[in-house]
Every structure is written in C-alpha cells, then in structure tokens.
PDB file of C-alpha atoms in Angstrom:
ATOM      1  CA  MET A   1      59.276 -14.037 -20.638  1.00 85.00           C
ATOM      2  CA  LEU A   2      55.911 -13.600 -22.347  1.00 87.00           C
ATOM      3  CA  ASN A   3      53.634 -10.641 -21.926  1.00 92.00           C
ATOM      4  CA  ILE A   4      50.002 -11.321 -21.095  1.00 93.00           C
ATOM      5  CA  GLY A   5      48.824 -10.946 -24.702  1.00 90.00           C
ATOM      6  CA  GLU A   6      51.403 -13.395 -26.055  1.00 90.00           C
ATOM      7  CA  PHE A   7      50.642 -15.912 -23.319  1.00 92.00           C
ATOM      8  CA  ALA A   8      46.889 -15.604 -23.891  1.00 91.00           C
ATOM      9  CA  ARG A   9      47.347 -16.316 -27.617  1.00 90.00           C
ATOM     10  CA  LEU A  10      49.510 -19.379 -26.976  1.00 90.00           C
ATOM     11  CA  ALA A  11      47.182 -20.728 -24.284  1.00 90.00           C
ATOM     12  CA  GLY A  12      44.057 -20.098 -26.373  1.00 90.00           C
ATOM     13  CA  VAL A  13      42.313 -17.930 -23.806  1.00 90.00           C
ATOM     14  CA  SER A  14      41.462 -14.236 -23.520  1.00 91.00           C
ATOM     15  CA  VAL A  15      43.504 -11.677 -21.639  1.00 92.00           C
ATOM     16  CA  ARG A  16      40.430 -11.028 -19.514  1.00 92.00           C
ATOM     17  CA  MET A  17      40.278 -14.702 -18.482  1.00 91.00           C
ATOM     18  CA  LEU A  18      43.970 -14.706 -17.574  1.00 93.00           C
ATOM     19  CA  ARG A  19      43.374 -11.763 -15.258  1.00 93.00           C
ATOM     20  CA  HIS A  20      40.396 -13.644 -13.771  1.00 92.00           C
ATOM     21  CA  TYR A  21      42.491 -16.787 -13.219  1.00 92.00           C
ATOM     22  CA  ASP A  22      45.117 -14.619 -11.515  1.00 93.00           C
ATOM     23  CA  GLN A  23      42.520 -13.149  -9.143  1.00 92.00           C
ATOM     24  CA  LEU A  24      41.321 -16.659  -8.249  1.00 91.00           C
ATOM     25  CA  GLY A  25      44.855 -17.942  -7.755  1.00 91.00           C
ATOM     26  CA  LEU A  26      44.469 -20.527 -10.504  1.00 91.00           C
ATOM     27  CA  LEU A  27      47.216 -19.194 -12.754  1.00 92.00           C
ATOM     28  CA  ARG A  28      49.341 -16.427 -11.338  1.00 93.00           C
ATOM     29  CA  PRO A  29      51.826 -14.521 -13.531  1.00 95.00           C
ATOM     30  CA  HIS A  30      55.466 -15.382 -13.077  1.00 94.00           C
ATOM     31  CA  ARG A  31      56.169 -11.679 -12.515  1.00 93.00           C
ATOM     32  CA  VAL A  32      54.148  -8.503 -12.067  1.00 93.00           C
ATOM     33  CA  ASP A  33      55.955  -5.229 -12.696  1.00 91.00           C
ATOM     34  CA  PRO A  34      55.650  -3.235  -9.469  1.00 90.00           C
ATOM     35  CA  HIS A  35      55.521   0.066 -11.340  1.00 89.00           C
ATOM     36  CA  THR A  36      53.278  -0.679 -14.337  1.00 90.00           C
ATOM     37  CA  GLY A  37      51.349  -3.728 -13.081  1.00 89.00           C
ATOM     38  CA  TYR A  38      52.135  -5.554 -16.342  1.00 92.00           C
ATOM     39  CA  ARG A  39      51.912  -9.313 -15.987  1.00 92.00           C
ATOM     40  CA  SER A  40      54.574 -11.600 -17.473  1.00 93.00           C
ATOM     41  CA  TYR A  41      54.488 -15.362 -17.867  1.00 94.00           C
ATOM     42  CA  THR A  42      56.974 -18.084 -18.745  1.00 93.00           C
ATOM     43  CA  ALA A  43      56.576 -20.784 -21.383  1.00 91.00           C
ATOM     44  CA  ALA A  44      56.748 -23.351 -18.592  1.00 90.00           C
ATOM     45  CA  GLN A  45      53.380 -22.063 -17.324  1.00 92.00           C
ATOM     46  CA  LEU A  46      51.633 -23.109 -20.548  1.00 92.00           C
ATOM     47  CA  ASP A  47      51.375 -26.654 -19.207  1.00 87.00           C
ATOM     48  CA  ARG A  48      49.273 -25.489 -16.254  1.00 88.00           C
ATOM     49  CA  ALA A  49      47.222 -23.301 -18.569  1.00 91.00           C
ATOM     50  CA  ASN A  50      46.513 -26.304 -20.801  1.00 89.00           C
ATOM     51  CA  HIS A  51      45.370 -28.379 -17.830  1.00 87.00           C
ATOM     52  CA  LEU A  52      43.203 -25.551 -16.555  1.00 90.00           C
ATOM     53  CA  VAL A  53      41.452 -24.982 -19.882  1.00 88.00           C
ATOM     54  CA  ALA A  54      40.987 -28.736 -20.417  1.00 85.00           C
ATOM     55  CA  LEU A  55      39.319 -29.189 -17.040  1.00 86.00           C
ATOM     56  CA  LYS A  56      37.098 -26.174 -17.627  1.00 86.00           C
ATOM     57  CA  ASP A  57      36.076 -27.586 -21.030  1.00 84.00           C
ATOM     58  CA  LEU A  58      35.209 -30.875 -19.323  1.00 82.00           C
ATOM     59  CA  GLY A  59      32.589 -28.966 -17.358  1.00 82.00           C
ATOM     60  CA  PHE A  60      34.270 -28.630 -13.966  1.00 83.00           C
ATOM     61  CA  GLY A  61      33.584 -25.481 -11.948  1.00 84.00           C
ATOM     62  CA  LEU A  62      36.568 -23.300 -11.134  1.00 85.00           C
ATOM     63  CA  ASP A  63      36.603 -24.403  -7.478  1.00 83.00           C
ATOM     64  CA  ARG A  64      36.879 -28.026  -8.573  1.00 83.00           C
ATOM     65  CA  VAL A  65      39.458 -27.073 -11.213  1.00 85.00           C
ATOM     66  CA  ALA A  66      41.626 -25.570  -8.464  1.00 84.00           C
ATOM     67  CA  GLU A  67      41.400 -28.772  -6.413  1.00 80.00           C
ATOM     68  CA  LEU A  68      42.290 -30.971  -9.383  1.00 81.00           C
ATOM     69  CA  LEU A  69      45.202 -28.779 -10.417  1.00 81.00           C
ATOM     70  CA  GLU A  70      46.703 -28.863  -6.945  1.00 77.00           C
ATOM     71  CA  ALA A  71      46.137 -32.601  -6.529  1.00 72.00           C
ATOM     72  CA  ASP A  72      47.650 -33.233  -9.941  1.00 65.00           C
ATOM     73  CA  ALA A  73      50.515 -30.747  -9.783  1.00 60.00           C
ATOM     74  CA  SER A  74      53.177 -33.469  -9.838  1.00 52.00           C
ATOM     75  CA  GLY A  75      52.451 -34.905 -13.261  1.00 51.00           C
ATOM     76  CA  GLY A  76      49.010 -34.285 -14.673  1.00 56.00           C
ATOM     77  CA  ASP A  77      47.996 -37.953 -14.631  1.00 73.00           C
ATOM     78  CA  ARG A  78      44.490 -37.252 -13.335  1.00 73.00           C
ATOM     79  CA  VAL A  79      43.834 -34.604 -15.978  1.00 73.00           C
ATOM     80  CA  VAL A  80      45.111 -36.872 -18.743  1.00 77.00           C
ATOM     81  CA  ALA A  81      42.888 -39.708 -17.509  1.00 79.00           C
ATOM     82  CA  LEU A  82      39.854 -37.411 -17.436  1.00 76.00           C
ATOM     83  CA  LEU A  83      40.582 -36.141 -20.941  1.00 77.00           C
ATOM     84  CA  ARG A  84      40.955 -39.680 -22.301  1.00 83.00           C
ATOM     85  CA  GLU A  85      37.710 -40.704 -20.648  1.00 82.00           C
ATOM     86  CA  ARG A  86      35.913 -37.723 -22.175  1.00 79.00           C
ATOM     87  CA  ARG A  87      37.506 -38.397 -25.577  1.00 84.00           C
ATOM     88  CA  ASP A  88      36.217 -41.968 -25.533  1.00 87.00           C
ATOM     89  CA  GLU A  89      32.735 -40.766 -24.523  1.00 83.00           C
ATOM     90  CA  LEU A  90      32.700 -38.283 -27.408  1.00 84.00           C
ATOM     91  CA  ARG A  91      33.893 -40.923 -29.890  1.00 87.00           C
ATOM     92  CA  ALA A  92      31.104 -43.235 -28.773  1.00 85.00           C
ATOM     93  CA  GLN A  93      28.562 -40.415 -29.057  1.00 86.00           C
ATOM     94  CA  ILE A  94      29.809 -39.537 -32.542  1.00 87.00           C
ATOM     95  CA  ALA A  95      29.388 -43.170 -33.606  1.00 77.00           C
ATOM     96  CA  VAL A  96      25.835 -43.194 -32.226  1.00 75.00           C
ATOM     97  CA  ASP A  97      25.037 -39.902 -33.955  1.00 81.00           C
ATOM     98  CA  ARG A  98      26.432 -41.164 -37.258  1.00 77.00           C
ATOM     99  CA  GLY A  99      24.164 -44.174 -36.994  1.00 70.00           C
ATOM    100  CA  ARG A 100      21.189 -41.933 -36.246  1.00 75.00           C
ATOM    101  CA  LEU A 101      22.076 -39.688 -39.191  1.00 79.00           C
ATOM    102  CA  ALA A 102      22.286 -42.695 -41.500  1.00 71.00           C
ATOM    103  CA  ARG A 103      18.864 -43.890 -40.326  1.00 69.00           C
ATOM    104  CA  VAL A 104      17.349 -40.432 -40.789  1.00 76.00           C
ATOM    105  CA  GLU A 105      18.781 -40.189 -44.304  1.00 73.00           C
ATOM    106  CA  ALA A 106      17.518 -43.675 -45.129  1.00 67.00           C
ATOM    107  CA  ARG A 107      14.050 -42.862 -43.817  1.00 66.00           C
ATOM    108  CA  LEU A 108      14.022 -39.579 -45.735  1.00 73.00           C
ATOM    109  CA  SER A 109      15.060 -41.418 -48.873  1.00 69.00           C
ATOM    110  CA  THR A 110      12.299 -43.965 -48.329  1.00 63.00           C
ATOM    111  CA  ILE A 111       9.640 -41.297 -47.818  1.00 67.00           C
ATOM    112  CA  THR A 112      10.703 -39.023 -50.672  1.00 69.00           C
ATOM    113  CA  LYS A 113      11.783 -41.905 -52.942  1.00 59.00           C
ATOM    114  CA  GLU A 114      14.877 -39.900 -53.861  1.00 51.00           C
ATOM    115  CA  HIS A 115      17.359 -42.797 -53.846  1.00 50.00           C
ATOM    116  CA  GLU A 116      19.249 -42.992 -57.105  1.00 49.00           C
ATOM    117  CA  MET A 117      18.655 -46.078 -59.227  1.00 49.00           C
ATOM    118  CA  THR A 118      20.023 -46.812 -62.661  1.00 48.00           C
ATOM    119  CA  THR A 119      16.741 -48.147 -63.981  1.00 55.00           C
ATOM    120  CA  THR A 120      13.059 -48.229 -63.108  1.00 73.00           C
ATOM    121  CA  PRO A 121      12.501 -51.243 -60.835  1.00 83.00           C
ATOM    122  CA  THR A 122      11.153 -54.351 -62.521  1.00 93.00           C
ATOM    123  CA  TYR A 123       9.623 -57.273 -60.662  1.00 96.00           C
ATOM    124  CA  THR A 124      10.009 -60.884 -61.702  1.00 96.00           C
ATOM    125  CA  GLU A 125       8.248 -63.983 -60.446  1.00 97.00           C
ATOM    126  CA  THR A 126      10.849 -66.702 -60.085  1.00 97.00           C
ATOM    127  CA  SER A 127      11.941 -69.714 -58.081  1.00 97.00           C
ATOM    128  CA  LEU A 128      14.860 -69.622 -55.652  1.00 97.00           C
ATOM    129  CA  PRO A 129      17.571 -72.279 -55.436  1.00 97.00           C
ATOM    130  CA  ALA A 130      18.630 -74.102 -52.293  1.00 97.00           C
ATOM    131  CA  LEU A 131      21.746 -72.533 -50.765  1.00 97.00           C
ATOM    132  CA  ARG A 132      24.378 -74.049 -48.492  1.00 97.00           C
ATOM    133  CA  LEU A 133      25.856 -71.342 -46.290  1.00 98.00           C
ATOM    134  CA  VAL A 134      28.202 -70.480 -43.475  1.00 98.00           C
ATOM    135  CA  GLN A 135      26.976 -67.507 -41.519  1.00 97.00           C
ATOM    136  CA  SER A 136      26.757 -65.290 -38.466  1.00 96.00           C
ATOM    137  CA  SER A 137      23.260 -64.498 -37.255  1.00 94.00           C
ATOM    138  CA  ALA A 138      21.593 -62.423 -34.567  1.00 91.00           C
ATOM    139  CA  HIS A 139      18.148 -61.574 -33.297  1.00 88.00           C
ATOM    140  CA  VAL A 140      17.375 -57.961 -34.236  1.00 82.00           C
ATOM    141  CA  ALA A 141      14.514 -56.267 -32.393  1.00 77.00           C
ATOM    142  CA  ASP A 142      15.317 -52.723 -33.535  1.00 70.00           C
ATOM    143  CA  MET A 143      14.814 -52.634 -37.289  1.00 64.00           C
ATOM    144  CA  GLY A 144      16.913 -49.455 -37.499  1.00 62.00           C
ATOM    145  CA  ALA A 145      19.953 -51.409 -36.289  1.00 65.00           C
ATOM    146  CA  ILE A 146      19.910 -54.012 -39.055  1.00 74.00           C
ATOM    147  CA  GLU A 147      22.317 -52.278 -41.443  1.00 71.00           C
ATOM    148  CA  ALA A 148      24.986 -51.678 -38.803  1.00 70.00           C
ATOM    149  CA  GLU A 149      24.571 -55.186 -37.388  1.00 80.00           C
ATOM    150  CA  MET A 150      24.803 -56.795 -40.818  1.00 85.00           C
ATOM    151  CA  GLY A 151      27.998 -54.918 -41.612  1.00 85.00           C
ATOM    152  CA  LEU A 152      29.661 -56.231 -38.460  1.00 88.00           C
ATOM    153  CA  MET A 153      28.448 -59.779 -39.093  1.00 92.00           C
ATOM    154  CA  PHE A 154      29.667 -59.810 -42.691  1.00 94.00           C
ATOM    155  CA  GLY A 155      33.048 -58.626 -41.430  1.00 92.00           C
ATOM    156  CA  ARG A 156      33.257 -61.576 -39.024  1.00 94.00           C
ATOM    157  CA  VAL A 157      32.098 -64.050 -41.660  1.00 97.00           C
ATOM    158  CA  ASN A 158      34.563 -62.900 -44.294  1.00 94.00           C
ATOM    159  CA  GLU A 159      37.459 -62.954 -41.825  1.00 95.00           C
ATOM    160  CA  ALA A 160      36.610 -66.531 -40.811  1.00 97.00           C
ATOM    161  CA  VAL A 161      36.180 -67.691 -44.423  1.00 96.00           C
ATOM    162  CA  ALA A 162      39.511 -66.138 -45.403  1.00 95.00           C
ATOM    163  CA  ALA A 163      41.285 -67.650 -42.373  1.00 96.00           C
ATOM    164  CA  ALA A 164      39.915 -71.098 -43.242  1.00 96.00           C
ATOM    165  CA  GLY A 165      40.885 -70.795 -46.906  1.00 96.00           C
ATOM    166  CA  ALA A 166      37.342 -71.875 -47.812  1.00 96.00           C
ATOM    167  CA  THR A 167      36.066 -71.597 -51.379  1.00 95.00           C
ATOM    168  CA  ARG A 168      32.980 -69.519 -52.096  1.00 95.00           C
ATOM    169  CA  THR A 169      30.483 -71.039 -54.488  1.00 96.00           C
ATOM    170  CA  GLY A 170      28.442 -67.871 -55.071  1.00 96.00           C
ATOM    171  CA  PRO A 171      27.907 -64.282 -53.940  1.00 97.00           C
ATOM    172  CA  GLY A 172      27.276 -63.197 -50.371  1.00 97.00           C
ATOM    173  CA  VAL A 173      23.752 -63.522 -49.017  1.00 97.00           C
ATOM    174  CA  ALA A 174      21.815 -61.850 -46.239  1.00 96.00           C
ATOM    175  CA  HIS A 175      18.566 -63.465 -45.154  1.00 96.00           C
ATOM    176  CA  TYR A 176      15.849 -62.520 -42.712  1.00 93.00           C
ATOM    177  CA  THR A 177      13.311 -64.663 -40.864  1.00 92.00           C
ATOM    178  CA  GLU A 178      10.558 -63.485 -38.488  1.00 88.00           C
ATOM    179  CA  GLU A 179      11.382 -64.416 -34.893  1.00 85.00           C
ATOM    180  CA  ASP A 180       9.954 -63.379 -31.506  1.00 79.00           C
ATOM    181  CA  GLU A 181       8.691 -59.898 -32.370  1.00 77.00           C
ATOM    182  CA  GLY A 182      11.782 -59.198 -34.432  1.00 82.00           C
ATOM    183  CA  LEU A 183      13.956 -60.792 -37.046  1.00 86.00           C
ATOM    184  CA  ARG A 184      16.672 -63.399 -37.173  1.00 91.00           C
ATOM    185  CA  ALA A 185      19.141 -61.651 -39.491  1.00 92.00           C
ATOM    186  CA  ALA A 186      22.026 -63.599 -40.993  1.00 95.00           C
ATOM    187  CA  ALA A 187      25.106 -62.549 -42.961  1.00 96.00           C
ATOM    188  CA  ALA A 188      26.246 -65.514 -45.016  1.00 97.00           C
ATOM    189  CA  GLU A 189      28.654 -66.721 -47.667  1.00 97.00           C
ATOM    190  CA  GLN A 190      27.986 -69.610 -50.003  1.00 97.00           C
ATOM    191  CA  VAL A 191      30.527 -72.194 -48.820  1.00 96.00           C
ATOM    192  CA  ASP A 192      29.990 -75.962 -48.955  1.00 93.00           C
ATOM    193  CA  GLU A 193      32.216 -77.032 -46.046  1.00 94.00           C
ATOM    194  CA  PRO A 194      31.953 -75.991 -42.366  1.00 96.00           C
ATOM    195  CA  VAL A 195      34.082 -73.052 -41.205  1.00 97.00           C
ATOM    196  CA  ALA A 196      35.301 -72.801 -37.616  1.00 96.00           C
ATOM    197  CA  GLY A 197      33.486 -70.134 -35.625  1.00 96.00           C
ATOM    198  CA  LEU A 198      30.553 -69.862 -38.046  1.00 97.00           C
ATOM    199  CA  GLU A 199      27.113 -71.439 -38.209  1.00 96.00           C
ATOM    200  CA  SER A 200      26.353 -73.828 -41.051  1.00 97.00           C
ATOM    201  CA  ALA A 201      22.933 -73.287 -42.599  1.00 96.00           C
ATOM    202  CA  ASP A 202      20.853 -74.478 -45.535  1.00 96.00           C
ATOM    203  CA  LEU A 203      18.208 -72.347 -47.189  1.00 96.00           C
ATOM    204  CA  PRO A 204      15.703 -74.624 -48.916  1.00 96.00           C
ATOM    205  CA  ALA A 205      14.622 -74.103 -52.496  1.00 97.00           C
ATOM    206  CA  VAL A 206      11.558 -71.883 -52.916  1.00 97.00           C
ATOM    207  CA  GLY A 207       9.047 -72.597 -55.663  1.00 97.00           C
ATOM    208  CA  ARG A 208       7.692 -69.076 -56.011  1.00 97.00           C
ATOM    209  CA  ALA A 209       9.125 -65.671 -55.167  1.00 97.00           C
ATOM    210  CA  LEU A 210       8.963 -62.096 -56.404  1.00 97.00           C
ATOM    211  CA  ALA A 211      12.343 -60.453 -56.996  1.00 97.00           C
ATOM    212  CA  THR A 212      13.819 -57.128 -58.030  1.00 97.00           C
ATOM    213  CA  THR A 213      17.355 -55.757 -58.352  1.00 96.00           C
ATOM    214  CA  TYR A 214      18.582 -52.847 -56.262  1.00 94.00           C
ATOM    215  CA  ASP A 215      21.336 -50.972 -58.138  1.00 93.00           C
ATOM    216  CA  ALA A 216      22.632 -47.776 -56.505  1.00 90.00           C
ATOM    217  CA  ALA A 217      25.723 -46.044 -55.184  1.00 89.00           C
ATOM    218  CA  ASP A 218      24.760 -46.625 -51.533  1.00 85.00           C
ATOM    219  CA  LEU A 219      22.254 -48.546 -49.432  1.00 84.00           C
ATOM    220  CA  SER A 220      20.176 -45.556 -48.348  1.00 79.00           C
ATOM    221  CA  GLY A 221      17.337 -46.606 -50.622  1.00 82.00           C
ATOM    222  CA  ILE A 222      17.281 -50.334 -49.964  1.00 85.00           C
ATOM    223  CA  ALA A 223      14.537 -50.112 -47.317  1.00 82.00           C
ATOM    224  CA  GLY A 224      12.394 -48.230 -49.810  1.00 82.00           C
ATOM    225  CA  ALA A 225      13.150 -50.855 -52.460  1.00 88.00           C
ATOM    226  CA  TRP A 226      11.972 -53.593 -50.094  1.00 89.00           C
ATOM    227  CA  GLN A 227       8.788 -51.652 -49.373  1.00 86.00           C
ATOM    228  CA  SER A 228       8.151 -51.248 -53.092  1.00 89.00           C
ATOM    229  CA  LEU A 229       8.718 -54.964 -53.625  1.00 92.00           C
ATOM    230  CA  VAL A 230       6.223 -55.958 -50.933  1.00 92.00           C
ATOM    231  CA  THR A 231       3.743 -53.399 -52.265  1.00 91.00           C
ATOM    232  CA  GLU A 232       4.040 -55.133 -55.655  1.00 93.00           C
ATOM    233  CA  VAL A 233       3.517 -58.501 -53.952  1.00 94.00           C
ATOM    234  CA  GLU A 234       0.196 -57.258 -52.556  1.00 93.00           C
ATOM    235  CA  ARG A 235      -0.758 -55.602 -55.850  1.00 94.00           C
ATOM    236  CA  ARG A 236      -0.472 -59.003 -57.509  1.00 95.00           C
ATOM    237  CA  GLY A 237      -2.724 -60.599 -54.896  1.00 95.00           C
ATOM    238  CA  LEU A 238       0.136 -62.553 -53.335  1.00 94.00           C
ATOM    239  CA  THR A 239       1.285 -62.891 -49.716  1.00 93.00           C
ATOM    240  CA  PRO A 240       4.878 -62.566 -48.390  1.00 93.00           C
ATOM    241  CA  ARG A 241       5.867 -65.909 -46.901  1.00 91.00           C
ATOM    242  CA  GLY A 242       9.071 -67.328 -45.478  1.00 91.00           C
ATOM    243  CA  THR A 243      12.681 -66.195 -45.389  1.00 95.00           C
ATOM    244  CA  CYS A 244      13.517 -63.272 -47.660  1.00 95.00           C
ATOM    245  CA  ARG A 245      16.971 -62.956 -49.206  1.00 97.00           C
ATOM    246  CA  GLU A 246      19.432 -60.316 -50.386  1.00 97.00           C
ATOM    247  CA  VAL A 247      22.034 -61.597 -52.843  1.00 98.00           C
ATOM    248  CA  TYR A 248      25.008 -59.254 -53.221  1.00 97.00           C
ATOM    249  CA  HIS A 249      26.289 -59.387 -56.787  1.00 96.00           C
ATOM    250  CA  ALA A 250      28.460 -56.255 -56.433  1.00 95.00           C
ATOM    251  CA  THR A 251      29.521 -53.969 -53.586  1.00 93.00           C
ATOM    252  CA  PRO A 252      31.801 -50.931 -53.269  1.00 92.00           C
ATOM    253  CA  TYR A 253      34.090 -53.007 -51.010  1.00 88.00           C
ATOM    254  CA  GLU A 254      35.269 -55.203 -53.857  1.00 87.00           C
ATOM    255  CA  PRO A 255      38.373 -54.179 -55.853  1.00 88.00           C
ATOM    256  CA  GLY A 256      37.222 -51.552 -58.322  1.00 89.00           C
ATOM    257  CA  GLY A 257      33.677 -51.670 -56.961  1.00 88.00           C
ATOM    258  CA  THR A 258      31.641 -48.470 -56.891  1.00 92.00           C
ATOM    259  CA  ARG A 259      28.013 -49.612 -56.580  1.00 93.00           C
ATOM    260  CA  TRP A 260      25.665 -51.948 -54.807  1.00 94.00           C
ATOM    261  CA  VAL A 261      23.925 -54.474 -57.018  1.00 95.00           C
ATOM    262  CA  VAL A 262      21.660 -56.593 -54.832  1.00 96.00           C
ATOM    263  CA  ASP A 263      18.878 -58.993 -55.735  1.00 97.00           C
ATOM    264  CA  LEU A 264      15.964 -58.647 -53.318  1.00 97.00           C
ATOM    265  CA  GLN A 265      13.998 -61.895 -53.174  1.00 97.00           C
ATOM    266  CA  GLN A 266      10.684 -62.279 -51.365  1.00 96.00           C
ATOM    267  CA  PRO A 267       9.095 -65.762 -51.226  1.00 96.00           C
ATOM    268  CA  VAL A 268       5.343 -65.558 -51.798  1.00 95.00           C
ATOM    269  CA  GLY A 269       2.252 -67.676 -51.428  1.00 91.00           C
TER     270      GLY A 269
END
C-alpha cells in the first residue's frame, strides 16, 4: 500500500489534487483508515491516475474526464487514441513552428546582414552554359516556403537518381522562373539520360549573367545574398532577366561537408 504522499509523487500530482479527485469520485483511495482518515492507494491505481492526468492535460473538463474514464475502464483504448492524436497534432505544430523560426531567423539575417561569410562578396559578369537536367519542380506562391520545398524536392531527385544508377555530370542545381504570380522552383541534378519519375529539362546557355558565390555554414543568409546580387545588377544599370540558378558546389550533407558553397547566377539584360 502507498500513502497519499507516495502515490502523489508517483502519479505526478499534488496531494491536494488527489483529495479533490477523491471528493469527485474520480480516483478514490483503496482504503481510508476509519480512525485517522489517512488515505492509502495501491500501485494498480497508478494506471487510472495516468489516464486521468492525461485527459486533463488534453483539456477535458473533469465531468468529461469522468465519462471517458468510465467508458474506457476496460482497457484504456480511447485514452490512448486521444493521446496519440494529440501527439501527432503537437508534432505537426512543432514542425510548423520550426519552419516559422527558420524564416524569422533568415529574415533577421537579411535585415541585419549578420550572416557569416568567409569573404566579402564579389560579383562577376559571365556567361552560363547550357545544362541538361533531371528534376522535380513545383509552383511556389509563398516565397517563405521555398527552402523547405526545395529540400524535399532534392531528396526525391537524389533518391530517384541513385535508384536508376544514373551518372551525374556536374553539381546539383536549383533554378527559379517567374510563373503566375509566383515561381516555378526546380531541384535538379545534371544527368544526361532520363530518370524514371523525374522531369527532363534543358536550361539554355545564357550570354550574360552576374554571379556571386555564397559561402557560409548555413543557408540563413542566402536570401540576403540574392538581394545583394540583384542590387548590384541595378547598380550596374542592368536588368534581371530569365531563369536564375543556384549551383551547389559543396553542402554539409556530403561526406565530410561542413559548409554551403553555392554559385548564385542571375541572367541580365
């Protein structure tokens, strides 16, 4: 037998709440000493205590908790189902909040220009080669969703390329084209032959572009780097034109990789 203090500690509730549950008939002691009034519980009652606390944490009122406990007295299936449902909701919310946090940090980095770079950005006028690609693409209306969407698409592309045993002819490429009040964003690998499940695409050669290299430990500053690049385009009296490219020369996902080294390439006119 457990005294009320021991049972409260094991159940993770206060002695006061146990007395309250007793008064409501939600969790009665196994025995009450007729002389002292001391309440005693058994270890077997911890299961009911766990269900009670779980339902209360899920936001149910005590009247509804009583109904659920009685309806579920045979095995706890309803409580387990409710807890799993709430767990999945919280996991989804955490994922959403992580995405929001990443976007806030990226925006803060863009505004304060605090992203860490190894060197001062340099801008080079260059031409861009034609590229033959296999890719996954999507229309992106919410610009804040691009990074998460690109990560998922690159995962699908790399899985398909590996499954096909296809040979890459160059580094991975992301490219972006204006489309219907948003962007057509594509995650691509340079592969000459078609790959099942992926789009085949050709980026034409570009005679004139302005490019810079983004070199940092994470991608929080890449939006700011793009803004700086386009600002330089305007400073030179040029106009952004056509599909812009990101060429991934190094990423932390490669064996031994610790940094992102990405060429940002903006065609100009």
